[in-house]
Amino acid sequence: MATPPAGKTSKARWALLRRAIVTASTPAPASSAMSIFQFHDPAVPRPTVYAGATPDVGYDWVEYTLPSGGASILLHQRRETAHVSLHELAIRDVDNTGNIRTWPSEDIALRYLLRTLPSRTGGPARVLELGAGMCGVAGFALAAACASDVVASVTITDGNQMCVENLTRIASMNRSRLGRPVETALLQWSRHLSPPSSPLFDVIVASDCVFFEAYHDDLLHTLRTLLAVDGVATFVQPTRGGSLDRFLAKATALFTVEVQTSGFDAIVDATRAAADARLDPDIHLPVLVTLRHRR
C-alpha cells in the first residue's frame, strides 16, 4: 500500500486524542490511519482484570503475563471506553498519545529485548525507557523478568506528570514482583538537557515515540546525553507517514543507525506473511531501529 502523506496520519493521531475527550456516543473516524493492529503472542495469556486492588475511576488493575514465562506484573491501565480530561492533555511540548493507550510496539520491543539482552556483554545493564506513557510495559516487564546479571536497574520516564504518577503507583504495587530497583521520573526531551550526575544508561528503549516531528531534535539530544558510550538505543514503531525516515535522517549525523524491517519478531513476520487486507504497513507494521554513538 502506498505511504500516506504525513498530514493524514498526523490528523488521525490527533483524532485519537480528541476521541478521548468527547462523549461516548461520538462515532470513531473511519480513517484506517488511526486503527490499531495487535501483535499478540498466542502462547501468552491475554491480560486479565485483577480484582485484588481498587483502581481509579476509568481504570482497571490488569494482570499482564510476561512473555518469558509464568511471571506477571500488574498495570493500572485506562479502560478503552474511558475519557481523558482536557487537563491531562493540556501539556505543551509532550506527545500525549501515550496518555490514551498502550501502543502495540511496546510489546514487540519487550519481546526483542527479552531475547537479546541476555547475550549482551559488559555486565548488568542500566535500562531507561523513554516516553513510557501510562503503563511502562517494557520497563516494568524487563525489571520483573530479567536476571540480576542481565539488568541492574530500570528507570521508566515520561514527559507527562500524570503518566509519571501512574507509573509510580504501578511501581509501588509491583514491588514484590520486580527483581531490581525501578525508578520512575518526569523527563521531557530537550535539546538543552544537561548530563546527569548518575551513570549513563547502557540500554534505552522507546516505542512509537518519533511520530511528532517537532520533538525529533529534542529526542536526539536526550539520547545523546543519556546513552552510555557503548550503549544501544532500541526504537520500535511503524514508519507513519515518513516520520520515522525523517527522524533517522537526522539521527545519522549523531549515531550509527541500523534498521530492520523483518527478522526481529516472529509474530510481526507471520502477520506480514498472512497478507491481511486490513494491514497498512505504514501505520501498522513496526520497524526495529538501533542507535549507537558514532566512534
PDB file of C-alpha atoms in Angstrom:
ATOM      1  CA  MET A   1       0.000   0.000   0.000  1.00  0.00           C
ATOM      2  CA  ALA A   2       1.298   3.447  -0.823  1.00  0.00           C
ATOM      3  CA  THR A   3       2.618   5.569   2.013  1.00  0.00           C
ATOM      4  CA  PRO A   4       0.008   8.158   3.013  1.00  0.00           C
ATOM      5  CA  PRO A   5       1.020  11.793   3.338  1.00  0.00           C
ATOM      6  CA  ALA A   6       2.240  12.838   6.764  1.00  0.00           C
ATOM      7  CA  GLY A   7      -0.797  15.064   7.210  1.00  0.00           C
ATOM      8  CA  LYS A   8      -3.150  12.085   7.007  1.00  0.00           C
ATOM      9  CA  THR A   9      -1.541  10.150   9.838  1.00  0.00           C
ATOM     10  CA  SER A  10      -0.997  13.323  11.848  1.00  0.00           C
ATOM     11  CA  LYS A  11      -4.704  14.139  11.728  1.00  0.00           C
ATOM     12  CA  ALA A  12      -5.529  10.561  12.664  1.00  0.00           C
ATOM     13  CA  ARG A  13      -3.227  10.601  15.682  1.00  0.00           C
ATOM     14  CA  TRP A  14      -4.756  13.843  16.910  1.00  0.00           C
ATOM     15  CA  ALA A  15      -8.187  12.321  16.274  1.00  0.00           C
ATOM     16  CA  LEU A  16      -7.315   9.690  18.872  1.00  0.00           C
ATOM     17  CA  LEU A  17      -6.699  12.460  21.388  1.00  0.00           C
ATOM     18  CA  ARG A  18      -9.982  14.141  20.502  1.00  0.00           C
ATOM     19  CA  ARG A  19     -11.916  10.888  20.890  1.00  0.00           C
ATOM     20  CA  ALA A  20     -10.749  10.644  24.488  1.00  0.00           C
ATOM     21  CA  ILE A  21     -12.473  13.890  25.489  1.00  0.00           C
ATOM     22  CA  VAL A  22     -15.759  13.685  23.600  1.00  0.00           C
ATOM     23  CA  THR A  23     -18.875  11.765  24.556  1.00  0.00           C
ATOM     24  CA  ALA A  24     -19.056   8.014  24.238  1.00  0.00           C
ATOM     25  CA  SER A  25     -21.744   8.329  21.593  1.00  0.00           C
ATOM     26  CA  THR A  26     -19.403  10.024  19.128  1.00  0.00           C
ATOM     27  CA  PRO A  27     -18.587   7.595  16.302  1.00  0.00           C
ATOM     28  CA  ALA A  28     -14.962   6.831  15.585  1.00  0.00           C
ATOM     29  CA  PRO A  29     -13.480   8.333  12.412  1.00  0.00           C
ATOM     30  CA  ALA A  30     -13.440   5.921   9.522  1.00  0.00           C
ATOM     31  CA  SER A  31      -9.795   6.553   8.618  1.00  0.00           C
ATOM     32  CA  SER A  32      -7.626   3.443   8.754  1.00  0.00           C
ATOM     33  CA  ALA A  33      -4.736   5.706   9.710  1.00  0.00           C
ATOM     34  CA  MET A  34      -5.809   5.662  13.353  1.00  0.00           C
ATOM     35  CA  SER A  35      -6.529   1.933  13.587  1.00  0.00           C
ATOM     36  CA  ILE A  36      -4.550  -0.361  15.865  1.00  0.00           C
ATOM     37  CA  PHE A  37      -3.175  -3.733  14.743  1.00  0.00           C
ATOM     38  CA  GLN A  38      -2.227  -6.097  17.564  1.00  0.00           C
ATOM     39  CA  PHE A  39       0.780  -8.438  17.520  1.00  0.00           C
ATOM     40  CA  HIS A  40      -0.142 -10.611  20.497  1.00  0.00           C
ATOM     41  CA  ASP A  41       1.871 -13.743  21.209  1.00  0.00           C
ATOM     42  CA  PRO A  42      -0.682 -16.606  21.129  1.00  0.00           C
ATOM     43  CA  ALA A  43       1.438 -18.571  23.595  1.00  0.00           C
ATOM     44  CA  VAL A  44       0.995 -15.893  26.274  1.00  0.00           C
ATOM     45  CA  PRO A  45      -2.332 -15.434  28.105  1.00  0.00           C
ATOM     46  CA  ARG A  46      -4.038 -12.151  27.358  1.00  0.00           C
ATOM     47  CA  PRO A  47      -4.138  -9.542  30.134  1.00  0.00           C
ATOM     48  CA  THR A  48      -6.982 -10.004  32.598  1.00  0.00           C
ATOM     49  CA  VAL A  49      -8.619  -7.653  35.084  1.00  0.00           C
ATOM     50  CA  TYR A  50      -7.110  -8.060  38.557  1.00  0.00           C
ATOM     51  CA  ALA A  51      -9.690  -7.871  41.351  1.00  0.00           C
ATOM     52  CA  GLY A  52      -7.237  -7.704  44.243  1.00  0.00           C
ATOM     53  CA  ALA A  53      -6.815  -3.916  44.209  1.00  0.00           C
ATOM     54  CA  THR A  54      -9.087  -0.910  43.767  1.00  0.00           C
ATOM     55  CA  PRO A  55      -8.442   1.136  40.612  1.00  0.00           C
ATOM     56  CA  ASP A  56      -9.232   4.785  39.963  1.00  0.00           C
ATOM     57  CA  VAL A  57     -12.421   5.674  38.093  1.00  0.00           C
ATOM     58  CA  GLY A  58     -11.973   4.854  34.415  1.00  0.00           C
ATOM     59  CA  TYR A  59      -9.093   2.449  35.088  1.00  0.00           C
ATOM     60  CA  ASP A  60      -8.560  -1.240  35.790  1.00  0.00           C
ATOM     61  CA  TRP A  61      -5.755  -3.070  37.501  1.00  0.00           C
ATOM     62  CA  VAL A  62      -4.734  -5.552  34.818  1.00  0.00           C
ATOM     63  CA  GLU A  63      -2.552  -8.628  35.261  1.00  0.00           C
ATOM     64  CA  TYR A  64      -0.073  -8.862  32.400  1.00  0.00           C
ATOM     65  CA  THR A  65       1.659 -12.226  31.915  1.00  0.00           C
ATOM     66  CA  LEU A  66       5.266 -11.877  30.786  1.00  0.00           C
ATOM     67  CA  PRO A  67       6.378 -13.469  27.501  1.00  0.00           C
ATOM     68  CA  SER A  68       9.354 -15.069  29.245  1.00  0.00           C
ATOM     69  CA  GLY A  69       7.351 -17.416  31.466  1.00  0.00           C
ATOM     70  CA  GLY A  70       4.637 -17.629  34.081  1.00  0.00           C
ATOM     71  CA  ALA A  71       5.517 -14.442  35.979  1.00  0.00           C
ATOM     72  CA  SER A  72       3.232 -11.425  35.738  1.00  0.00           C
ATOM     73  CA  ILE A  73       3.032  -7.731  36.578  1.00  0.00           C
ATOM     74  CA  LEU A  74       0.084  -5.512  37.467  1.00  0.00           C
ATOM     75  CA  LEU A  75      -0.686  -2.435  35.368  1.00  0.00           C
ATOM     76  CA  HIS A  76      -3.043   0.401  36.316  1.00  0.00           C
ATOM     77  CA  GLN A  77      -4.476   0.797  32.833  1.00  0.00           C
ATOM     78  CA  ARG A  78      -7.036   3.170  31.435  1.00  0.00           C
ATOM     79  CA  ARG A  79     -10.143   1.465  30.084  1.00  0.00           C
ATOM     80  CA  GLU A  80     -10.513   1.886  26.349  1.00  0.00           C
ATOM     81  CA  THR A  81     -14.011   3.297  26.893  1.00  0.00           C
ATOM     82  CA  ALA A  82     -12.789   5.904  29.389  1.00  0.00           C
ATOM     83  CA  HIS A  83     -12.351   9.563  28.526  1.00  0.00           C
ATOM     84  CA  VAL A  84      -9.431  11.815  29.294  1.00  0.00           C
ATOM     85  CA  SER A  85      -9.805  15.277  30.788  1.00  0.00           C
ATOM     86  CA  LEU A  86      -8.513  18.325  28.962  1.00  0.00           C
ATOM     87  CA  HIS A  87      -6.262  18.895  31.971  1.00  0.00           C
ATOM     88  CA  GLU A  88      -4.483  15.610  31.301  1.00  0.00           C
ATOM     89  CA  LEU A  89      -3.836  16.529  27.670  1.00  0.00           C
ATOM     90  CA  ALA A  90      -3.054  20.229  28.027  1.00  0.00           C
ATOM     91  CA  ILE A  91       0.711  19.893  28.372  1.00  0.00           C
ATOM     92  CA  ARG A  92       2.863  21.622  25.821  1.00  0.00           C
ATOM     93  CA  ASP A  93       5.970  20.038  24.294  1.00  0.00           C
ATOM     94  CA  VAL A  94       4.834  16.496  25.142  1.00  0.00           C
ATOM     95  CA  ASP A  95       3.407  13.764  22.892  1.00  0.00           C
ATOM     96  CA  ASN A  96       0.357  12.862  24.992  1.00  0.00           C
ATOM     97  CA  THR A  97      -0.944   9.932  22.951  1.00  0.00           C
ATOM     98  CA  GLY A  98       0.727   7.606  25.472  1.00  0.00           C
ATOM     99  CA  ASN A  99      -1.749   9.033  27.966  1.00  0.00           C
ATOM    100  CA  ILE A 100      -4.571   7.461  25.956  1.00  0.00           C
ATOM    101  CA  ARG A 101      -3.488   3.870  25.387  1.00  0.00           C
ATOM    102  CA  THR A 102      -0.581   1.441  25.243  1.00  0.00           C
ATOM    103  CA  TRP A 103       0.706   1.007  21.704  1.00  0.00           C
ATOM    104  CA  PRO A 104       1.476  -2.443  20.219  1.00  0.00           C
ATOM    105  CA  SER A 105       5.113  -1.516  19.539  1.00  0.00           C
ATOM    106  CA  GLU A 106       5.847  -1.718  23.260  1.00  0.00           C
ATOM    107  CA  ASP A 107       5.067  -5.448  23.415  1.00  0.00           C
ATOM    108  CA  ILE A 108       7.288  -6.013  20.390  1.00  0.00           C
ATOM    109  CA  ALA A 109      10.176  -4.034  21.886  1.00  0.00           C
ATOM    110  CA  LEU A 110       9.793  -6.064  25.080  1.00  0.00           C
ATOM    111  CA  ARG A 111       9.952  -9.408  23.271  1.00  0.00           C
ATOM    112  CA  TYR A 112      13.031  -8.282  21.355  1.00  0.00           C
ATOM    113  CA  LEU A 113      14.874  -7.132  24.473  1.00  0.00           C
ATOM    114  CA  LEU A 114      13.961 -10.230  26.485  1.00  0.00           C
ATOM    115  CA  ARG A 115      15.507 -12.303  23.711  1.00  0.00           C
ATOM    116  CA  THR A 116      18.650 -10.226  23.115  1.00  0.00           C
ATOM    117  CA  LEU A 117      19.648  -8.691  26.450  1.00  0.00           C
ATOM    118  CA  PRO A 118      20.981 -11.949  27.968  1.00  0.00           C
ATOM    119  CA  SER A 119      23.657 -12.119  25.236  1.00  0.00           C
ATOM    120  CA  ARG A 120      24.764  -8.524  25.772  1.00  0.00           C
ATOM    121  CA  THR A 121      28.331  -8.095  27.058  1.00  0.00           C
ATOM    122  CA  GLY A 122      29.569  -5.515  29.542  1.00  0.00           C
ATOM    123  CA  GLY A 123      27.806  -6.584  32.723  1.00  0.00           C
ATOM    124  CA  PRO A 124      24.293  -5.926  34.022  1.00  0.00           C
ATOM    125  CA  ALA A 125      22.595  -3.130  32.094  1.00  0.00           C
ATOM    126  CA  ARG A 126      21.172   0.128  33.367  1.00  0.00           C
ATOM    127  CA  VAL A 127      17.932   0.399  31.376  1.00  0.00           C
ATOM    128  CA  LEU A 128      15.979   3.573  30.578  1.00  0.00           C
ATOM    129  CA  GLU A 129      12.522   3.672  28.999  1.00  0.00           C
ATOM    130  CA  LEU A 130      11.620   6.943  27.268  1.00  0.00           C
ATOM    131  CA  GLY A 131       8.043   8.029  26.582  1.00  0.00           C
ATOM    132  CA  ALA A 132       6.650   5.182  28.665  1.00  0.00           C
ATOM    133  CA  GLY A 133       3.118   6.586  28.756  1.00  0.00           C
ATOM    134  CA  MET A 134       0.674   5.459  31.428  1.00  0.00           C
ATOM    135  CA  CYS A 135       1.927   1.895  31.901  1.00  0.00           C
ATOM    136  CA  GLY A 136       5.618   1.483  31.009  1.00  0.00           C
ATOM    137  CA  VAL A 137       5.030  -2.092  29.921  1.00  0.00           C
ATOM    138  CA  ALA A 138       8.543  -2.701  28.592  1.00  0.00           C
ATOM    139  CA  GLY A 139      10.333  -1.207  31.575  1.00  0.00           C
ATOM    140  CA  PHE A 140       8.312  -2.964  34.259  1.00  0.00           C
ATOM    141  CA  ALA A 141       8.382  -6.288  32.420  1.00  0.00           C
ATOM    142  CA  LEU A 142      12.164  -6.152  31.992  1.00  0.00           C
ATOM    143  CA  ALA A 143      12.531  -5.379  35.694  1.00  0.00           C
ATOM    144  CA  ALA A 144      10.373  -8.381  36.576  1.00  0.00           C
ATOM    145  CA  ALA A 145      11.676 -10.895  34.051  1.00  0.00           C
ATOM    146  CA  CYS A 146      15.427 -10.344  33.704  1.00  0.00           C
ATOM    147  CA  ALA A 147      18.040 -11.909  35.948  1.00  0.00           C
ATOM    148  CA  SER A 148      20.235  -9.642  38.066  1.00  0.00           C
ATOM    149  CA  ASP A 149      23.262 -10.393  35.889  1.00  0.00           C
ATOM    150  CA  VAL A 150      21.336  -9.104  32.847  1.00  0.00           C
ATOM    151  CA  VAL A 151      19.619  -5.959  34.145  1.00  0.00           C
ATOM    152  CA  ALA A 152      20.972  -3.928  37.054  1.00  0.00           C
ATOM    153  CA  SER A 153      18.291  -1.244  37.272  1.00  0.00           C
ATOM    154  CA  VAL A 154      15.372   0.198  35.314  1.00  0.00           C
ATOM    155  CA  THR A 155      14.294   3.837  35.039  1.00  0.00           C
ATOM    156  CA  ILE A 156      10.883   4.488  33.485  1.00  0.00           C
ATOM    157  CA  THR A 157      10.126   8.022  32.283  1.00  0.00           C
ATOM    158  CA  ASP A 158       7.527  10.148  30.556  1.00  0.00           C
ATOM    159  CA  GLY A 159       7.064  13.857  29.923  1.00  0.00           C
ATOM    160  CA  ASN A 160       3.537  13.947  31.349  1.00  0.00           C
ATOM    161  CA  GLN A 161       3.308  14.317  35.136  1.00  0.00           C
ATOM    162  CA  MET A 162       0.051  12.341  35.333  1.00  0.00           C
ATOM    163  CA  CYS A 163       1.679   9.469  33.475  1.00  0.00           C
ATOM    164  CA  VAL A 164       4.597   9.543  35.909  1.00  0.00           C
ATOM    165  CA  GLU A 165       2.231   9.489  38.893  1.00  0.00           C
ATOM    166  CA  ASN A 166       0.537   6.409  37.447  1.00  0.00           C
ATOM    167  CA  LEU A 167       3.915   4.781  36.739  1.00  0.00           C
ATOM    168  CA  THR A 168       4.931   5.421  40.349  1.00  0.00           C
ATOM    169  CA  ARG A 169       1.731   3.779  41.542  1.00  0.00           C
ATOM    170  CA  ILE A 170       2.431   0.743  39.345  1.00  0.00           C
ATOM    171  CA  ALA A 171       5.980   0.514  40.691  1.00  0.00           C
ATOM    172  CA  SER A 172       4.666   0.505  44.257  1.00  0.00           C
ATOM    173  CA  MET A 173       2.050  -2.151  43.513  1.00  0.00           C
ATOM    174  CA  ASN A 174       4.645  -4.418  41.882  1.00  0.00           C
ATOM    175  CA  ARG A 175       7.428  -4.033  44.425  1.00  0.00           C
ATOM    176  CA  SER A 176       7.375  -7.720  45.343  1.00  0.00           C
ATOM    177  CA  ARG A 177       7.256  -8.780  41.680  1.00  0.00           C
ATOM    178  CA  LEU A 178      10.222  -6.731  40.458  1.00  0.00           C
ATOM    179  CA  GLY A 179      13.694  -8.194  40.606  1.00  0.00           C
ATOM    180  CA  ARG A 180      15.628  -4.943  40.947  1.00  0.00           C
ATOM    181  CA  PRO A 181      15.167  -1.238  41.727  1.00  0.00           C
ATOM    182  CA  VAL A 182      12.769   0.637  39.450  1.00  0.00           C
ATOM    183  CA  GLU A 183      12.789   4.420  39.377  1.00  0.00           C
ATOM    184  CA  THR A 184      10.017   6.477  37.784  1.00  0.00           C
ATOM    185  CA  ALA A 185      10.765  10.038  36.722  1.00  0.00           C
ATOM    186  CA  LEU A 186       9.456  13.011  34.782  1.00  0.00           C
ATOM    187  CA  LEU A 187      11.653  13.518  31.724  1.00  0.00           C
ATOM    188  CA  GLN A 188      10.752  15.948  28.978  1.00  0.00           C
ATOM    189  CA  TRP A 189      13.038  15.604  25.989  1.00  0.00           C
ATOM    190  CA  SER A 190      15.077  18.752  25.459  1.00  0.00           C
ATOM    191  CA  ARG A 191      17.927  19.922  23.264  1.00  0.00           C
ATOM    192  CA  HIS A 192      19.128  21.750  26.397  1.00  0.00           C
ATOM    193  CA  LEU A 193      19.257  18.674  28.657  1.00  0.00           C
ATOM    194  CA  SER A 194      22.388  18.560  30.822  1.00  0.00           C
ATOM    195  CA  PRO A 195      24.315  15.342  31.515  1.00  0.00           C
ATOM    196  CA  PRO A 196      23.098  13.587  34.684  1.00  0.00           C
ATOM    197  CA  SER A 197      25.214  13.184  37.789  1.00  0.00           C
ATOM    198  CA  SER A 198      24.394   9.458  37.914  1.00  0.00           C
ATOM    199  CA  PRO A 199      25.901   6.905  35.490  1.00  0.00           C
ATOM    200  CA  LEU A 200      24.594   6.896  31.926  1.00  0.00           C
ATOM    201  CA  PHE A 201      22.312   4.182  30.554  1.00  0.00           C
ATOM    202  CA  ASP A 202      23.519   1.074  28.744  1.00  0.00           C
ATOM    203  CA  VAL A 203      20.143   0.359  27.126  1.00  0.00           C
ATOM    204  CA  ILE A 204      17.472   2.885  26.150  1.00  0.00           C
ATOM    205  CA  VAL A 205      14.118   1.710  24.804  1.00  0.00           C
ATOM    206  CA  ALA A 206      11.334   3.744  23.215  1.00  0.00           C
ATOM    207  CA  SER A 207       8.158   2.602  21.480  1.00  0.00           C
ATOM    208  CA  ASP A 208       6.147   4.664  18.994  1.00  0.00           C
ATOM    209  CA  CYS A 209       7.899   7.845  20.089  1.00  0.00           C
ATOM    210  CA  VAL A 210       9.029   9.600  16.890  1.00  0.00           C
ATOM    211  CA  PHE A 211       5.723  10.379  15.199  1.00  0.00           C
ATOM    212  CA  PHE A 212       5.571  14.034  16.223  1.00  0.00           C
ATOM    213  CA  GLU A 213       8.424  15.569  14.278  1.00  0.00           C
ATOM    214  CA  ALA A 214       8.609  18.772  16.313  1.00  0.00           C
ATOM    215  CA  TYR A 215      10.300  16.700  19.051  1.00  0.00           C
ATOM    216  CA  HIS A 216      12.935  14.968  16.900  1.00  0.00           C
ATOM    217  CA  ASP A 217      15.831  17.293  17.749  1.00  0.00           C
ATOM    218  CA  ASP A 218      14.960  17.234  21.449  1.00  0.00           C
ATOM    219  CA  LEU A 219      14.724  13.446  21.482  1.00  0.00           C
ATOM    220  CA  LEU A 220      18.048  13.041  19.687  1.00  0.00           C
ATOM    221  CA  HIS A 221      19.826  15.362  22.113  1.00  0.00           C
ATOM    222  CA  THR A 222      18.251  13.491  25.033  1.00  0.00           C
ATOM    223  CA  LEU A 223      19.535  10.204  23.622  1.00  0.00           C
ATOM    224  CA  ARG A 224      22.993  11.618  23.003  1.00  0.00           C
ATOM    225  CA  THR A 225      23.136  12.959  26.562  1.00  0.00           C
ATOM    226  CA  LEU A 226      21.845   9.879  28.414  1.00  0.00           C
ATOM    227  CA  LEU A 227      23.197   6.927  26.386  1.00  0.00           C
ATOM    228  CA  ALA A 228      26.467   5.434  27.632  1.00  0.00           C
ATOM    229  CA  VAL A 229      29.462   5.412  25.280  1.00  0.00           C
ATOM    230  CA  ASP A 230      28.991   1.711  24.491  1.00  0.00           C
ATOM    231  CA  GLY A 231      25.221   1.783  24.947  1.00  0.00           C
ATOM    232  CA  VAL A 232      22.455   0.990  22.486  1.00  0.00           C
ATOM    233  CA  ALA A 233      19.075   2.636  21.987  1.00  0.00           C
ATOM    234  CA  THR A 234      16.251   0.439  20.689  1.00  0.00           C
ATOM    235  CA  PHE A 235      13.259   2.013  18.969  1.00  0.00           C
ATOM    236  CA  VAL A 236      10.210   0.155  17.655  1.00  0.00           C
ATOM    237  CA  GLN A 237       7.466   1.848  15.658  1.00  0.00           C
ATOM    238  CA  PRO A 238       5.830   1.950  12.209  1.00  0.00           C
ATOM    239  CA  THR A 239       7.090   4.404   9.599  1.00  0.00           C
ATOM    240  CA  ARG A 240       3.917   6.523   9.992  1.00  0.00           C
ATOM    241  CA  GLY A 241       3.793   8.856   7.026  1.00  0.00           C
ATOM    242  CA  GLY A 242       7.560   9.043   6.677  1.00  0.00           C
ATOM    243  CA  SER A 243       8.077  10.437  10.192  1.00  0.00           C
ATOM    244  CA  LEU A 244      10.461   7.608  11.089  1.00  0.00           C
ATOM    245  CA  ASP A 245      12.538   8.160   7.945  1.00  0.00           C
ATOM    246  CA  ARG A 246      12.864  11.852   8.711  1.00  0.00           C
ATOM    247  CA  PHE A 247      13.907  11.072  12.280  1.00  0.00           C
ATOM    248  CA  LEU A 248      16.563   8.664  11.025  1.00  0.00           C
ATOM    249  CA  ALA A 249      17.864  11.216   8.530  1.00  0.00           C
ATOM    250  CA  LYS A 250      18.692  13.449  11.493  1.00  0.00           C
ATOM    251  CA  ALA A 251      19.893  10.574  13.676  1.00  0.00           C
ATOM    252  CA  THR A 252      22.593   9.510  11.207  1.00  0.00           C
ATOM    253  CA  ALA A 253      24.515  12.715  11.937  1.00  0.00           C
ATOM    254  CA  LEU A 254      24.901  11.667  15.578  1.00  0.00           C
ATOM    255  CA  PHE A 255      24.570   7.880  15.700  1.00  0.00           C
ATOM    256  CA  THR A 256      25.325   4.710  13.826  1.00  0.00           C
ATOM    257  CA  VAL A 257      21.862   3.586  12.721  1.00  0.00           C
ATOM    258  CA  GLU A 258      20.667   0.055  11.966  1.00  0.00           C
ATOM    259  CA  VAL A 259      17.159  -0.555  10.613  1.00  0.00           C
ATOM    260  CA  GLN A 260      15.412  -3.935  10.468  1.00  0.00           C
ATOM    261  CA  THR A 261      12.060  -4.346   8.760  1.00  0.00           C
ATOM    262  CA  SER A 262      11.891  -8.113   9.307  1.00  0.00           C
ATOM    263  CA  GLY A 263      13.549 -10.901  11.242  1.00  0.00           C
ATOM    264  CA  PHE A 264      13.389  -9.237  14.664  1.00  0.00           C
ATOM    265  CA  ASP A 265       9.991 -10.598  15.771  1.00  0.00           C
ATOM    266  CA  ALA A 266       8.391 -13.841  14.603  1.00  0.00           C
ATOM    267  CA  ILE A 267       4.849 -12.591  15.200  1.00  0.00           C
ATOM    268  CA  VAL A 268       5.429  -9.460  13.118  1.00  0.00           C
ATOM    269  CA  ASP A 269       6.865 -11.602  10.316  1.00  0.00           C
ATOM    270  CA  ALA A 270       3.911 -14.000  10.460  1.00  0.00           C
ATOM    271  CA  THR A 271       1.453 -11.112  10.386  1.00  0.00           C
ATOM    272  CA  ARG A 272       3.150  -9.648   7.332  1.00  0.00           C
ATOM    273  CA  ALA A 273       3.135 -13.040   5.587  1.00  0.00           C
ATOM    274  CA  ALA A 274      -0.585 -13.501   6.262  1.00  0.00           C
ATOM    275  CA  ALA A 275      -1.306 -10.513   3.993  1.00  0.00           C
ATOM    276  CA  ASP A 276      -4.358  -9.390   5.970  1.00  0.00           C
ATOM    277  CA  ALA A 277      -6.256  -6.875   3.853  1.00  0.00           C
ATOM    278  CA  ARG A 278      -6.692  -4.629   6.902  1.00  0.00           C
ATOM    279  CA  LEU A 279      -2.941  -4.309   7.387  1.00  0.00           C
ATOM    280  CA  ASP A 280      -1.464  -0.995   6.275  1.00  0.00           C
ATOM    281  CA  PRO A 281       2.336  -1.372   6.573  1.00  0.00           C
ATOM    282  CA  ASP A 282       2.887   2.357   7.018  1.00  0.00           C
ATOM    283  CA  ILE A 283       0.760   2.613  10.143  1.00  0.00           C
ATOM    284  CA  HIS A 284       0.713  -0.972  11.440  1.00  0.00           C
ATOM    285  CA  LEU A 285       3.985  -2.800  10.697  1.00  0.00           C
ATOM    286  CA  PRO A 286       6.697  -1.877  13.206  1.00  0.00           C
ATOM    287  CA  VAL A 287      10.320  -1.323  12.293  1.00  0.00           C
ATOM    288  CA  LEU A 288      13.238  -2.028  14.636  1.00  0.00           C
ATOM    289  CA  VAL A 289      15.853   0.721  14.891  1.00  0.00           C
ATOM    290  CA  THR A 290      19.056   0.519  16.920  1.00  0.00           C
ATOM    291  CA  LEU A 291      21.221   3.571  17.552  1.00  0.00           C
ATOM    292  CA  ARG A 292      24.807   3.635  18.819  1.00  0.00           C
ATOM    293  CA  HIS A 293      27.166   6.537  19.364  1.00  0.00           C
ATOM    294  CA  ARG A 294      29.448   7.233  16.427  1.00  0.00           C
ATOM    295  CA  ARG A 295      33.085   6.413  17.217  1.00  0.00           C
TER     296      ARG A 295
END
